Coordinates of C-alpha atoms and ligand atoms in Angstrom, one line a residue:
M1 CA 59.0 -12.9 37.7
I2 CA 57.5 -9.5 37.3
V3 CA 59.4 -7.2 34.9
N4 CA 56.6 -4.7 34.5
Q5 CA 58.0 -1.3 35.7
K6 CA 54.7 0.1 37.0
A7 CA 53.9 -3.2 38.8
K8 CA 57.3 -3.2 40.5
K9 CA 57.0 0.3 41.7
W10 CA 53.4 -0.3 43.0
I11 CA 54.4 -3.5 44.8
D12 CA 57.2 -1.6 46.5
E13 CA 54.8 1.2 47.6
M14 CA 52.2 -1.3 48.9
A15 CA 54.9 -3.2 50.8
A16 CA 56.2 0.0 52.3
L17 CA 52.6 0.7 53.5
T18 CA 51.7 -2.8 54.8
M19 CA 55.2 -3.7 56.1
P20 CA 55.2 -7.5 55.5
D21 CA 58.1 -9.5 56.9
R22 CA 58.5 -11.2 53.5
I23 CA 57.3 -10.9 50.0
V24 CA 56.7 -14.1 48.0
Y25 CA 56.0 -14.0 44.3
I26 CA 53.5 -16.6 43.2
D27 CA 54.8 -18.4 40.1
G28 CA 51.8 -20.7 39.6
S29 CA 53.9 -23.9 40.0
E30 CA 52.3 -26.9 41.7
E31 CA 55.4 -27.2 43.9
Q32 CA 54.9 -23.8 45.3
L33 CA 51.2 -24.3 45.8
E34 CA 51.8 -27.6 47.6
A35 CA 54.3 -26.0 49.9
L36 CA 51.7 -23.3 50.7
R37 CA 49.1 -26.0 51.4
R38 CA 51.5 -27.7 53.8
E39 CA 52.1 -24.4 55.6
A40 CA 48.3 -23.7 55.8
I41 CA 47.7 -27.2 57.2
A42 CA 50.4 -26.7 59.8
S43 CA 48.9 -23.4 60.9
G44 CA 45.3 -24.7 61.0
E45 CA 44.2 -22.3 58.2
I46 CA 43.0 -25.3 56.2
I47 CA 42.3 -28.9 57.2
E48 CA 43.4 -31.7 54.9
L49 CA 40.5 -34.0 54.2
N50 CA 40.6 -37.8 53.5
Q51 CA 42.9 -37.9 50.5
E52 CA 41.8 -41.4 49.5
L53 CA 38.1 -40.5 49.4
M54 CA 38.6 -36.9 48.4
P55 CA 42.0 -36.3 46.8
G56 CA 43.2 -32.7 46.8
C57 CA 40.3 -31.6 49.1
Y58 CA 40.6 -29.2 52.0
L59 CA 38.3 -27.5 54.5
H60 CA 38.6 -23.9 55.7
R61 CA 36.5 -22.1 58.3
T62 CA 36.1 -18.3 58.2
A63 CA 35.7 -16.1 61.2
L64 CA 32.2 -16.2 62.5
N65 CA 31.5 -12.6 61.5
D66 CA 32.9 -13.0 58.0
V67 CA 30.7 -15.4 56.0
A68 CA 29.3 -13.4 53.1
R69 CA 29.7 -10.3 50.9
V70 CA 29.2 -7.1 52.8
E71 CA 27.3 -4.8 50.5
H72 CA 27.0 -2.1 53.1
R73 CA 30.8 -1.9 53.4
T74 CA 31.4 -2.1 49.6
F75 CA 32.3 1.2 48.0
I76 CA 32.7 2.7 44.5
C77 CA 35.1 5.6 44.7
T78 CA 34.8 7.9 41.8
K79 CA 35.8 11.6 41.8
N80 CA 32.2 12.5 41.1
K81 CA 29.6 11.0 43.4
D82 CA 27.0 10.8 40.7
D83 CA 29.2 8.6 38.6
A84 CA 28.9 5.8 41.3
G85 CA 25.1 6.5 41.5
P86 CA 22.6 6.1 44.3
T87 CA 22.6 2.3 44.2
N88 CA 26.3 2.2 45.3
N89 CA 28.0 3.3 48.4
W90 CA 30.4 6.1 47.6
M91 CA 33.5 7.6 49.1
D92 CA 35.7 10.3 47.6
P93 CA 38.8 8.5 46.3
E94 CA 41.4 10.6 48.2
E95 CA 39.4 10.3 51.4
C96 CA 39.1 6.6 50.9
Y97 CA 42.9 6.0 50.2
E98 CA 43.6 8.1 53.3
K99 CA 41.1 6.3 55.5
L100 CA 42.1 2.8 54.3
G101 CA 45.7 3.7 54.1
K102 CA 45.7 4.1 57.9
L103 CA 44.1 0.6 58.3
F104 CA 46.6 -1.0 55.8
R105 CA 49.6 0.7 57.5
G106 CA 51.6 -2.1 59.1
S107 CA 48.7 -4.6 58.6
M108 CA 51.1 -7.3 57.2
R109 CA 53.7 -7.0 59.9
G110 CA 54.9 -10.4 60.9
R111 CA 53.2 -11.8 57.8
T112 CA 54.1 -12.7 54.2
M113 CA 52.8 -10.6 51.3
Y114 CA 52.0 -12.9 48.4
V115 CA 52.1 -11.3 44.9
I116 CA 49.6 -13.0 42.6
P117 CA 49.7 -12.1 38.9
Y118 CA 46.4 -13.4 37.4
S119 CA 44.5 -13.3 34.2
M120 CA 40.8 -13.0 33.8
G121 CA 40.2 -14.9 30.5
I122 CA 42.7 -17.1 28.6
V123 CA 46.2 -15.7 29.2
G124 CA 47.3 -13.4 26.4
S125 CA 44.0 -13.7 24.5
E126 CA 42.6 -10.5 23.0
F127 CA 39.8 -10.4 25.4
A128 CA 41.7 -11.3 28.6
K129 CA 42.6 -8.7 31.3
I130 CA 45.4 -8.9 33.9
G131 CA 45.3 -8.2 37.6
I132 CA 47.8 -8.4 40.4
E133 CA 46.5 -9.2 43.8
L134 CA 48.7 -8.6 46.9
T135 CA 47.4 -10.5 49.9
D136 CA 48.5 -11.8 53.3
S137 CA 46.3 -14.9 53.1
I138 CA 47.4 -18.3 51.9
Y139 CA 43.7 -19.2 51.6
V140 CA 43.4 -16.4 49.0
V141 CA 46.4 -17.6 47.1
L142 CA 45.0 -21.2 46.9
N143 CA 41.6 -20.0 45.9
M144 CA 42.9 -17.6 43.3
A145 CA 45.0 -20.5 41.9
I146 CA 41.7 -22.3 41.2
M147 CA 39.5 -19.4 40.2
T148 CA 41.9 -17.7 37.8
R149 CA 44.9 -18.3 35.7
I150 CA 47.9 -17.3 37.7
G151 CA 51.7 -17.1 37.8
D152 CA 54.7 -16.8 35.4
E153 CA 52.7 -17.1 32.2
V154 CA 50.6 -14.1 33.3
A155 CA 53.6 -12.1 34.3
R156 CA 55.1 -12.8 30.9
A157 CA 51.9 -11.7 29.2
L158 CA 51.9 -8.5 31.2
G159 CA 55.3 -7.7 29.9
E160 CA 57.3 -4.6 30.7
D161 CA 54.6 -2.0 30.2
G162 CA 51.2 -3.7 30.1
D163 CA 48.2 -2.5 32.1
F164 CA 46.8 -4.3 35.1
V165 CA 44.3 -4.0 37.9
K166 CA 46.0 -3.2 41.2
G167 CA 44.4 -5.3 44.0
L168 CA 45.5 -5.0 47.6
H169 CA 44.0 -7.3 50.2
S170 CA 44.8 -7.7 53.9
K171 CA 43.0 -9.8 56.5
A172 CA 44.3 -7.3 59.0
D173 CA 42.5 -8.4 62.1
L174 CA 39.2 -9.2 60.5
D175 CA 37.6 -6.3 62.3
E176 CA 34.0 -6.1 61.1
E177 CA 33.8 -2.4 62.0
N178 CA 36.7 -1.6 59.8
R179 CA 35.9 -4.0 56.9
Y180 CA 36.0 -2.2 53.6
I181 CA 35.8 -3.5 50.0
C182 CA 36.7 -0.4 47.9
H183 CA 36.9 0.1 44.2
F184 CA 38.6 2.9 42.3
P185 CA 37.4 2.3 38.7
E186 CA 39.1 5.5 37.5
D187 CA 42.5 4.2 38.6
N188 CA 42.0 0.4 38.1
T189 CA 42.4 -0.2 41.8
I190 CA 40.7 -2.4 44.4
W191 CA 41.4 -2.3 48.2
S192 CA 39.9 -4.9 50.5
I193 CA 40.6 -5.1 54.2
N194 CA 39.5 -7.0 57.3
S195 CA 37.7 -9.8 55.5
G196 CA 38.6 -13.4 54.5
Y197 CA 35.4 -14.3 52.8
G198 CA 35.8 -15.3 49.1
G199 CA 33.4 -12.7 47.5
N200 CA 35.3 -9.9 49.4
V201 CA 38.8 -11.1 48.9
L202 CA 39.2 -13.1 45.7
L203 CA 39.6 -9.8 43.9
G204 CA 39.5 -11.3 40.4
K205 CA 35.8 -12.3 40.8
K206 CA 33.2 -9.7 41.9
C207 CA 35.6 -6.8 42.4
F208 CA 37.5 -7.0 39.1
A209 CA 35.4 -9.2 36.7
L210 CA 32.2 -7.4 37.5
R211 CA 32.7 -4.0 39.2
I212 CA 35.8 -2.8 37.5
A213 CA 35.1 -4.7 34.3
S214 CA 31.6 -3.2 34.0
Y215 CA 33.2 0.2 34.1
L216 CA 35.8 -0.7 31.6
G217 CA 33.2 -2.4 29.4
R218 CA 31.2 0.8 29.1
K219 CA 34.4 2.8 28.3
E220 CA 35.5 0.2 25.7
G221 CA 32.2 -0.9 24.2
W222 CA 31.6 -4.4 25.7
M223 CA 29.7 -5.7 28.7
A224 CA 30.6 -7.5 32.0
E225 CA 27.5 -9.3 33.3
H226 CA 26.5 -11.5 36.3
M227 CA 25.6 -14.4 34.0
L228 CA 26.1 -18.1 33.5
I229 CA 26.8 -19.4 30.0
L230 CA 25.6 -22.8 28.8
G231 CA 25.3 -24.6 25.5
I232 CA 22.6 -27.0 24.4
E233 CA 23.6 -29.5 21.8
N234 CA 20.8 -31.0 19.6
P235 CA 20.9 -34.6 18.2
E236 CA 22.5 -33.2 15.0
G237 CA 25.4 -32.0 17.0
E238 CA 24.6 -28.2 16.7
V239 CA 25.2 -26.2 19.9
K240 CA 23.2 -23.1 20.8
Y241 CA 24.4 -20.9 23.7
I242 CA 22.4 -19.1 26.3
C243 CA 23.4 -16.5 29.0
A244 CA 21.3 -16.2 32.1
A245 CA 21.4 -13.6 34.9
F246 CA 20.0 -14.5 38.3
P247 CA 20.8 -12.9 41.6
S248 CA 23.3 -14.7 43.9
A249 CA 22.2 -18.1 45.2
C250 CA 19.3 -18.4 42.8
G251 CA 20.6 -21.5 41.0
K252 CA 22.9 -20.2 38.3
T253 CA 25.4 -23.1 39.0
N254 CA 22.6 -25.7 38.9
L255 CA 21.2 -24.3 35.6
A256 CA 24.7 -24.1 34.0
M257 CA 25.3 -27.8 34.8
L258 CA 21.9 -29.2 34.3
I259 CA 21.3 -32.8 33.2
P260 CA 18.6 -33.1 30.5
P261 CA 15.5 -35.0 31.4
E262 CA 15.2 -38.5 30.0
V263 CA 13.0 -37.4 27.1
Y264 CA 15.7 -35.2 25.8
K265 CA 18.6 -37.4 26.8
K266 CA 17.4 -40.4 24.8
K267 CA 17.0 -38.2 21.7
G268 CA 20.7 -37.2 22.1
Y269 CA 20.5 -33.7 23.6
K270 CA 23.4 -32.6 25.8
V271 CA 24.1 -29.6 28.0
W272 CA 27.5 -28.0 28.2
T273 CA 28.8 -25.6 30.8
V274 CA 30.8 -22.6 29.8
G275 CA 30.4 -20.5 33.0
D276 CA 28.3 -20.3 36.1
D277 CA 28.6 -16.7 37.3
I278 CA 30.3 -14.1 35.0
A279 CA 30.1 -13.4 31.3
W280 CA 32.1 -10.9 29.4
L281 CA 30.2 -10.1 26.2
R282 CA 31.3 -8.3 23.0
V283 CA 30.1 -7.9 19.5
G284 CA 31.7 -10.3 17.1
T285 CA 32.7 -9.5 13.5
D286 CA 29.7 -11.5 12.4
G287 CA 27.3 -9.1 14.2
R288 CA 26.4 -11.5 16.9
L289 CA 27.0 -11.2 20.7
W290 CA 29.9 -13.4 21.9
A291 CA 30.5 -14.5 25.5
V292 CA 33.6 -15.7 27.4
N293 CA 33.7 -16.8 31.0
P294 CA 36.7 -14.9 32.4
E295 CA 37.0 -17.3 35.4
N296 CA 38.8 -20.6 35.6
G297 CA 36.9 -22.3 38.4
F298 CA 33.6 -22.3 40.3
F299 CA 33.0 -20.7 43.7
G300 CA 29.6 -22.2 44.4
V301 CA 27.0 -22.4 47.2
V302 CA 27.3 -25.9 48.8
P303 CA 24.1 -26.5 50.7
G304 CA 21.4 -28.1 48.6
T305 CA 24.0 -29.6 46.2
N306 CA 23.1 -33.3 45.8
E307 CA 22.6 -36.1 43.4
K308 CA 19.2 -34.7 42.3
S309 CA 19.8 -30.9 42.3
N310 CA 23.2 -31.0 40.6
P311 CA 24.9 -34.4 40.0
N312 CA 27.6 -32.7 37.9
A313 CA 28.6 -30.3 40.7
L314 CA 28.6 -33.2 43.2
K315 CA 31.0 -35.1 41.0
M316 CA 33.3 -32.2 40.4
I317 CA 33.7 -31.4 44.1
Q318 CA 35.0 -34.9 45.0
R319 CA 38.5 -33.9 44.3
D320 CA 40.8 -30.8 44.1
T321 CA 38.3 -28.7 46.0
I322 CA 38.5 -26.2 48.9
F323 CA 35.4 -26.3 51.1
T324 CA 34.5 -23.3 53.2
N325 CA 32.2 -23.4 56.3
V326 CA 30.7 -26.9 55.8
V327 CA 30.4 -29.7 58.4
H328 CA 33.5 -31.7 59.1
D329 CA 32.7 -35.4 59.6
L330 CA 35.4 -36.6 62.0
D331 CA 34.8 -40.4 61.5
T332 CA 35.6 -40.3 57.8
N333 CA 37.5 -37.0 57.6
T334 CA 35.1 -35.8 54.9
V335 CA 32.5 -33.1 54.6
W336 CA 28.7 -32.8 54.9
W337 CA 26.1 -30.1 54.4
E338 CA 22.4 -29.7 54.6
G339 CA 20.7 -31.2 51.5
L340 CA 23.5 -33.6 50.7
N341 CA 21.7 -36.7 52.0
D342 CA 19.7 -37.9 54.9
N343 CA 22.7 -39.2 56.8
P344 CA 24.3 -36.4 58.7
P345 CA 27.4 -37.5 60.6
K346 CA 27.1 -37.8 64.4
N347 CA 30.7 -37.2 65.3
A348 CA 31.3 -33.9 63.5
I349 CA 32.3 -30.3 63.8
D350 CA 30.0 -27.5 62.5
W351 CA 31.0 -24.5 60.5
K352 CA 31.6 -22.6 63.6
G353 CA 34.2 -25.1 64.8
N354 CA 31.9 -26.6 67.6
P355 CA 31.1 -30.3 68.1
W356 CA 28.1 -31.2 66.1
D357 CA 25.8 -34.2 66.3
G358 CA 23.8 -34.8 63.1
S359 CA 21.3 -37.0 64.9
K360 CA 19.9 -33.8 66.5
Y361 CA 19.7 -32.1 63.1
D362 CA 16.1 -31.0 62.3
K363 CA 15.4 -29.8 58.8
K364 CA 12.7 -27.4 60.1
D365 CA 14.9 -25.8 62.7
K366 CA 17.7 -23.7 61.2
S367 CA 19.4 -23.5 64.6
T368 CA 20.4 -27.2 64.3
Y369 CA 22.1 -26.7 60.9
G370 CA 25.8 -27.6 60.7
A371 CA 26.9 -25.9 57.5
H372 CA 26.6 -22.1 56.9
P373 CA 23.8 -21.4 54.4
N374 CA 26.4 -19.6 52.3
S375 CA 29.1 -22.2 52.7
R376 CA 31.1 -22.6 49.5
F377 CA 33.2 -24.9 47.3
T378 CA 36.1 -23.7 45.2
T379 CA 36.9 -26.0 42.3
K380 CA 38.6 -26.0 39.0
A381 CA 36.4 -25.6 35.8
T382 CA 38.2 -28.6 34.3
N383 CA 36.8 -30.8 37.1
C384 CA 33.3 -30.2 35.7
P385 CA 32.1 -33.4 33.8
C386 CA 30.0 -31.3 31.4
L387 CA 32.6 -28.5 30.8
S388 CA 32.1 -27.2 27.2
P389 CA 35.1 -27.7 24.9
E390 CA 34.6 -24.1 24.0
F391 CA 35.5 -23.1 27.5
H392 CA 39.1 -23.0 26.2
N393 CA 38.2 -21.0 23.1
P394 CA 39.5 -17.4 23.4
N395 CA 36.8 -16.2 21.1
G396 CA 34.1 -17.5 23.4
V397 CA 30.7 -18.6 22.1
P398 CA 27.9 -16.9 20.1
I399 CA 24.8 -16.2 22.2
S400 CA 21.3 -17.0 20.9
A401 CA 19.3 -16.0 24.0
I402 CA 19.7 -13.9 27.2
I403 CA 17.6 -14.9 30.2
F404 CA 16.8 -12.8 33.2
G405 CA 15.3 -14.4 36.3
G406 CA 14.6 -14.0 39.9
R407 CA 13.1 -15.8 42.9
R408 CA 9.4 -14.6 43.0
A409 CA 6.7 -16.5 44.8
K410 CA 3.9 -14.9 42.9
T411 CA 4.3 -12.2 40.3
A412 CA 6.5 -13.5 37.4
P413 CA 5.3 -16.3 35.2
L414 CA 7.4 -19.4 34.5
V415 CA 8.8 -17.8 31.3
Y416 CA 8.0 -14.9 28.9
Q417 CA 9.8 -13.3 26.0
S418 CA 10.4 -9.6 25.6
F419 CA 9.2 -7.8 22.5
G420 CA 12.8 -6.9 21.4
W421 CA 16.2 -5.7 22.7
Q422 CA 15.0 -2.4 24.2
H423 CA 12.0 -4.0 25.9
G424 CA 14.3 -6.9 26.9
A425 CA 16.8 -4.5 28.5
F426 CA 13.8 -2.9 30.3
V427 CA 12.7 -6.4 31.5
G428 CA 16.3 -6.9 32.9
S429 CA 16.1 -3.5 34.6
I430 CA 12.9 -4.4 36.5
M431 CA 14.2 -7.7 37.8
A432 CA 13.4 -8.5 41.4
S433 CA 14.1 -11.3 43.7
E434 CA 13.6 -12.5 47.2
T435 CA 17.0 -12.1 49.0
T436 CA 19.3 -15.1 49.9
A437 CA 22.2 -15.8 52.2
A438 CA 24.9 -14.9 49.7
A439 CA 25.0 -11.3 51.1
A440 CA 24.8 -10.3 54.7
G441 CA 21.3 -9.0 55.7
Q442 CA 17.7 -10.2 55.9
V443 CA 16.8 -13.2 53.9
G444 CA 13.5 -13.5 51.9
V445 CA 12.8 -9.8 51.3
V446 CA 11.9 -8.7 47.8
R447 CA 14.5 -6.4 46.3
R448 CA 14.9 -4.9 42.8
D449 CA 18.1 -6.2 41.3
P450 CA 18.5 -5.0 37.7
M451 CA 20.2 -7.6 35.6
A452 CA 21.3 -9.2 38.9
M453 CA 23.9 -6.4 38.9
L454 CA 22.7 -4.3 41.8
P455 CA 25.7 -5.3 44.0
F456 CA 28.1 -5.5 41.1
C457 CA 27.7 -2.5 38.8
G458 CA 30.9 -0.4 39.1
Y459 CA 29.2 2.8 38.1
N460 CA 25.8 4.7 37.9
M461 CA 23.0 2.2 37.3
G462 CA 21.2 4.7 35.0
D463 CA 24.4 4.9 32.8
Y464 CA 24.5 1.1 32.9
F465 CA 21.0 1.0 31.5
R466 CA 22.0 3.4 28.8
H467 CA 24.9 1.2 28.0
W468 CA 22.6 -1.8 27.5
L469 CA 20.6 0.3 25.0
D470 CA 23.7 1.5 23.2
M471 CA 25.0 -2.0 22.9
G472 CA 21.7 -3.1 21.4
K473 CA 22.3 -0.7 18.5
K474 CA 25.7 -2.2 17.8
I475 CA 24.6 -5.8 17.6
A476 CA 23.3 -6.6 14.1
N477 CA 21.9 -10.0 15.2
P478 CA 21.1 -9.5 18.8
P479 CA 20.1 -12.4 21.1
K480 CA 16.4 -12.6 22.0
I481 CA 15.7 -11.7 25.6
F482 CA 13.6 -13.7 28.0
H483 CA 12.6 -13.8 31.7
V484 CA 12.1 -16.9 33.8
N485 CA 10.9 -17.7 37.3
W486 CA 11.4 -21.3 38.6
F487 CA 10.2 -20.3 42.1
R488 CA 6.5 -19.7 41.8
T489 CA 4.6 -21.1 44.8
D490 CA 1.0 -22.3 45.4
D491 CA -1.1 -21.0 48.3
E492 CA 0.6 -23.4 50.7
G493 CA 4.0 -22.1 49.7
N494 CA 5.1 -25.2 47.7
F495 CA 7.0 -24.7 44.5
I496 CA 4.7 -25.4 41.6
W497 CA 7.5 -26.1 39.0
P498 CA 9.8 -29.0 39.7
G499 CA 12.9 -27.0 38.6
F500 CA 16.5 -28.4 38.3
G501 CA 17.0 -30.6 35.2
E502 CA 13.3 -30.0 34.2
N503 CA 14.2 -26.4 33.5
M504 CA 15.6 -27.7 30.2
R505 CA 11.9 -27.9 29.0
V506 CA 11.7 -24.1 29.3
L507 CA 15.1 -23.6 27.7
M508 CA 13.9 -25.7 24.7
W509 CA 10.9 -23.4 24.3
I510 CA 13.3 -20.4 24.4
L511 CA 15.6 -21.9 21.7
D512 CA 12.5 -22.8 19.6
R513 CA 11.4 -19.1 19.8
C514 CA 14.9 -18.0 18.8
E515 CA 14.7 -20.2 15.7
G516 CA 11.1 -19.2 14.9
K517 CA 9.9 -22.8 15.4
V518 CA 7.1 -22.1 17.8
G519 CA 4.3 -19.5 18.3
A520 CA 3.4 -17.6 21.4
V521 CA 0.6 -15.6 23.0
E522 CA 1.0 -11.8 23.2
S523 CA 0.4 -10.6 26.8
P524 CA 0.8 -7.2 28.4
I525 CA 4.2 -8.2 29.8
G526 CA 5.6 -10.0 26.7
Y527 CA 5.1 -13.2 24.7
L528 CA 3.9 -16.2 26.7
P529 CA 4.2 -19.8 25.7
R530 CA 1.0 -21.6 24.8
P531 CA 0.8 -24.2 27.6
E532 CA 0.9 -27.0 25.1
D533 CA 4.2 -25.7 23.7
I534 CA 6.1 -26.6 26.9
N535 CA 7.1 -30.2 26.6
I536 CA 5.8 -32.0 29.7
E537 CA 6.3 -35.6 28.4
G538 CA 7.4 -37.8 31.2
L539 CA 7.0 -35.1 33.8
E540 CA 5.0 -36.4 36.7
G541 CA 2.6 -34.1 38.5
V542 CA 2.7 -31.3 35.9
T543 CA -0.4 -31.0 33.7
L544 CA -1.6 -28.4 31.2
D545 CA -3.5 -26.9 34.1
T546 CA -0.3 -26.6 36.2
L547 CA 1.3 -24.8 33.2
R548 CA -1.7 -22.5 32.9
E549 CA -1.2 -21.6 36.6
L550 CA 2.5 -21.1 36.1
L551 CA 1.9 -18.8 33.1
H552 CA -0.8 -16.7 34.6
V553 CA -0.2 -13.0 34.6
D554 CA -2.3 -11.2 37.2
R555 CA -3.0 -7.7 36.1
D556 CA -3.6 -6.2 39.5
T557 CA -0.4 -7.7 40.9
W558 CA 1.5 -6.3 37.9
L559 CA 0.0 -2.8 38.2
G560 CA 1.3 -2.9 41.8
E561 CA 4.7 -3.8 40.2
V562 CA 4.5 -0.8 37.9
N563 CA 4.2 1.5 40.9
D564 CA 7.1 -0.2 42.7
I565 CA 9.3 0.1 39.5
R566 CA 8.4 3.7 39.2
E567 CA 9.6 4.3 42.8
F568 CA 12.8 2.3 42.0
Y569 CA 13.5 4.3 38.9
A570 CA 13.0 7.5 40.9
K571 CA 15.6 6.3 43.3
I572 CA 18.1 5.7 40.5
G573 CA 17.3 9.2 39.3
D574 CA 17.5 11.2 36.1
R575 CA 20.1 9.0 34.4
V576 CA 17.5 6.3 33.8
P577 CA 17.0 6.3 30.0
K578 CA 13.8 7.9 28.8
E579 CA 13.2 4.8 26.8
F580 CA 12.8 2.8 30.0
H581 CA 10.2 5.2 31.3
E582 CA 8.4 4.9 28.0
E583 CA 8.5 1.1 28.3
L584 CA 7.1 1.3 31.8
N585 CA 4.3 3.6 30.6
A586 CA 3.5 1.3 27.7
L587 CA 3.4 -1.7 30.1
E588 CA 1.0 0.1 32.4
A589 CA -1.2 1.1 29.4
R590 CA -1.3 -2.6 28.2
L591 CA -2.1 -3.8 31.7
K592 CA -5.0 -1.3 31.9
A593 CA -6.3 -2.0 28.4
Ligands
OXD601 C1 28.7 -15.3 44.1 C2 27.7 -14.3 44.5 O1 29.5 -15.7 45.0 O2 26.9 -13.8 43.6 O3 28.7 -15.7 43.0 O4 27.6 -13.9 45.7
MN602 MN1 27.4 -14.5 41.7

C-alpha cells in the first residue's frame, strides 16, 4: 500500500486526467501477477507457450507500427532549451504537459490503471532509486515485474515522504502520429503515450535509469551509463570487473554472458554477468569507481541468439520469459527466430500475426523472415546461469577497465587503449557505429554515438562530456579506458575477427594492461597491442597476420574521422569541453606527424 502523501496526491491527479474505470495497486505478489497473466491470456494480449517445454513462458505481439524505440518522438523537456542540447528533441515543459495532457485526457476510460511502485537497484540500498509507473497495460506490469523490483517492499521503502520518479504511461490508441516519450528531468517526471514497445514503456529502463538518472547523476556526482558489467575470475579466484558501452544491438548481452574459450576454461577462468545494459557508477571510499546494475532482468534482442553466440542466454530464456515479436511454432507451441537453428517451423505464425512457413525462409531475403529484427526477450536476472553473486551486493563491484565500442567495418582497430582518463573520455565522445534495428530508422548508416548515450543522455551532451572530465578528477584510482571493434570486415565484407566467446582474448589483454603485465605499441590513436600479445592459441583461422590486419590504423581514414568529429563537435556546440578540442587537435597532429 502506498502511504507516501505526494504519491497519493499525484496518483489521484493522474487518475482524474486519464479516467480509468479501476485503479489496481501492484503489490508484487505472485498471486496477483498470475491473475494478471490469466487475464492477459484471456484477452489475447499474451499467448501461453508450452508449459512443459518452456515453463513460465509467454508470447506477445506488438502493433505493427510499434516495434522499436522512437528517437524522433522522444523529448527532453527542460525550461531552458540549451539544457537539453542539440542532440535531444526539446519541448517547453509547460507546452508539453499541455499537449500530452490533451492526449492523456480520458485515455484510460474503460481500462484499469495499474500502479507499480518499483526500485532501480536493491530495495532500500543507499544507491537505489524509486519510481512509480502508472500504466494501462498488463504487458507493462508483467515486464516491469521482471525488469525491476516491484510492489509492497518498494512502497514501504518509499515511506511517507520519500522522493520518487513519476512515470505515466498509456497505450491510448497506439497512434503513431501522437506517440510521445517525454522526460521532465527538472521535475522527476516521465510521460509516455501511444506506444506498447518495451524501450518506450518500461519506464524504469531507458527513461529513468538512463535519461532521468544521467541528469540526477550530474547533479549528485555519479554517472548513469549505457554499459554492461562483467567479472572475469582467474584460476586463483580473483575477480576483476569491466564495464563496456556499445550502442543498442551491438552485442552487450553476448559479451556480458560470454563463455571463455577452451584455453581459458581449462585453466579455470570464469566469466560472471553483473549487467547487460545499464551501469550506475559512483566513487567508492577506496577511491575506485564502483558499478551497480540498477535492473533486475534482461530485455534482450532475440534474433541471432543461439548455442554458439550466447549459450547462457539461450538457457536463461527457456523458462519464465516473455517473448515479443518472435515466430510462434504452432506444432509445439514454442517460439523460433532467425539464427536460432536451421529448422524453422513450417506451421507457424510470424511476428505480424500471419501464417508463416519456415520452409520458404531464405536467409538472404529479409522479406521471408518470421521474427522482427528487434524482437525481444524479457527474463529475470536470476535465470542467468552465469549471474555474478555480486549482482545482489548493494555496493556493486569495483571497475578495473571501461571499454567503448562500436560496429565499424573499417576504421577502428580490434582494440586500443587510451592514454589516460581525459583521453579515454575523448575516445568515448568520438564513438561511432553503424545503426541497427533497435531504433526506428535506416539500418547500417554510420552515426556518432558518444559513450553509446546519444539517445539516452537526459541533458546537454556538452555538459555530459564535462561531467566525465569532472568525475575523472574525483577518482583517485580510475579505471583504464579502452576501445574495441569486433566488427571489422575484409574487402568481401566478411567479419575478420570471430567474435563471441573469443572476445575474451581481447578482454585478457585489457586486464593485463590494467595490471601492468603486458607492453603495448604507442600509435597516434592510443596504445595498440603487439600482435603476439593477443592469445590466439586454439583459435582456428586467426594468425599473427590476421591480427596485424585487425590492428592496422590507416592514417588517411583517421584524418577523415578527425574532420567528421570536428563537424560533430560543432553540432553539439560551445558546451563541448575545450579539453576535447585539444585532444582532437593533438590526435590530428599525431596522425600528420
Ligand atoms: C535496449 C536498447 O533495449 O538499447 O537496450 O535499445
Ligand atoms: Mn540498451
